[in-house]
Amino acid sequence: ARVIPVIASRVGALPEIVGKAGYIVSNPQDWITYLRELRYPKVYELVSRKASEQARHFSTPPHILDL
């Protein structure tokens, strides 16, 4: 399965869920900065790998797996 890097706002539980597997932003300029970083294949691959590792800490309901 392919894992997509995450850019999320610093609200609610998102920072805890994303962990070090993506980017947490506080302002609009950060979104642009991180989107630009993810254009580089090596950065994209590294963040994707971290996202895959982070995802293992969470379970997925069976009905979602069928989608």
mmCIF file of C-alpha atoms in Angstrom:
data_model
loop_
_atom_site.group_PDB
_atom_site.id
_atom_site.type_symbol
_atom_site.label_atom_id
_atom_site.label_comp_id
_atom_site.label_asym_id
_atom_site.label_seq_id
_atom_site.Cartn_x
_atom_site.Cartn_y
_atom_site.Cartn_z
ATOM 1 C CA ALA A 1 0.000 0.000 0.000
ATOM 2 C CA ARG A 2 1.152 3.485 -0.768
ATOM 3 C CA VAL A 3 1.322 5.939 2.106
ATOM 4 C CA ILE A 4 0.835 9.643 1.468
ATOM 5 C CA PRO A 5 2.693 12.200 3.609
ATOM 6 C CA VAL A 6 0.505 14.362 5.834
ATOM 7 C CA ILE A 7 0.438 18.116 6.363
ATOM 8 C CA ALA A 8 -1.951 18.946 9.195
ATOM 9 C CA SER A 9 -2.978 21.921 11.312
ATOM 10 C CA ARG A 10 -1.925 22.248 14.906
ATOM 11 C CA VAL A 11 -5.454 21.640 16.235
ATOM 12 C CA GLY A 12 -7.071 18.971 18.355
ATOM 13 C CA ALA A 13 -5.366 15.595 18.354
ATOM 14 C CA LEU A 14 -3.808 16.004 14.897
ATOM 15 C CA PRO A 15 -0.261 16.642 16.185
ATOM 16 C CA GLU A 16 -0.453 13.498 18.317
ATOM 17 C CA ILE A 17 -1.816 11.408 15.462
ATOM 18 C CA VAL A 18 0.658 12.666 12.859
ATOM 19 C CA GLY A 19 3.632 12.501 15.222
ATOM 20 C CA LYS A 20 6.920 12.702 13.331
ATOM 21 C CA ALA A 21 5.308 11.138 10.284
ATOM 22 C CA GLY A 22 4.326 14.399 8.643
ATOM 23 C CA TYR A 23 4.276 18.121 9.057
ATOM 24 C CA ILE A 24 2.295 20.126 11.602
ATOM 25 C CA VAL A 25 1.640 23.725 10.590
ATOM 26 C CA SER A 26 0.630 26.834 12.484
ATOM 27 C CA ASN A 27 0.343 29.331 9.664
ATOM 28 C CA PRO A 28 -0.479 29.361 5.935
ATOM 29 C CA GLN A 29 3.110 29.973 4.870
ATOM 30 C CA ASP A 30 4.157 26.675 6.463
ATOM 31 C CA TRP A 31 1.729 24.795 4.191
ATOM 32 C CA ILE A 32 3.460 26.236 1.143
ATOM 33 C CA THR A 33 6.918 25.490 2.522
ATOM 34 C CA TYR A 34 6.118 21.845 3.239
ATOM 35 C CA LEU A 35 4.323 21.308 -0.073
ATOM 36 C CA ARG A 36 7.449 22.540 -1.813
ATOM 37 C CA GLU A 37 9.644 20.191 0.230
ATOM 38 C CA LEU A 38 7.493 17.218 -0.718
ATOM 39 C CA ARG A 39 8.204 17.847 -4.411
ATOM 40 C CA TYR A 40 11.617 16.256 -3.872
ATOM 41 C CA PRO A 41 11.384 12.470 -4.279
ATOM 42 C CA LYS A 42 13.838 11.684 -1.458
ATOM 43 C CA VAL A 43 11.939 13.892 1.016
ATOM 44 C CA TYR A 44 8.599 12.450 -0.121
ATOM 45 C CA GLU A 45 9.912 8.895 0.300
ATOM 46 C CA LEU A 46 11.338 9.594 3.774
ATOM 47 C CA VAL A 47 8.134 11.189 5.056
ATOM 48 C CA SER A 48 6.072 8.416 3.444
ATOM 49 C CA ARG A 49 8.143 5.788 5.244
ATOM 50 C CA LYS A 50 7.662 7.586 8.571
ATOM 51 C CA ALA A 51 3.932 7.843 7.876
ATOM 52 C CA SER A 52 3.757 4.103 7.249
ATOM 53 C CA GLU A 53 5.487 3.410 10.558
ATOM 54 C CA GLN A 54 3.189 5.831 12.402
ATOM 55 C CA ALA A 55 0.087 4.259 10.857
ATOM 56 C CA ARG A 56 0.961 0.946 12.483
ATOM 57 C CA HIS A 57 0.125 2.509 15.863
ATOM 58 C CA PHE A 58 -3.509 2.877 14.854
ATOM 59 C CA SER A 59 -6.148 0.346 13.869
ATOM 60 C CA THR A 60 -8.437 0.624 10.875
ATOM 61 C CA PRO A 61 -12.063 -0.477 11.186
ATOM 62 C CA PRO A 62 -12.827 -3.430 8.874
ATOM 63 C CA HIS A 63 -15.495 -1.528 6.924
ATOM 64 C CA ILE A 64 -12.856 1.036 5.904
ATOM 65 C CA LEU A 65 -10.534 -1.650 4.613
ATOM 66 C CA ASP A 66 -13.221 -2.744 2.161
ATOM 67 C CA LEU A 67 -13.332 0.655 0.428
#
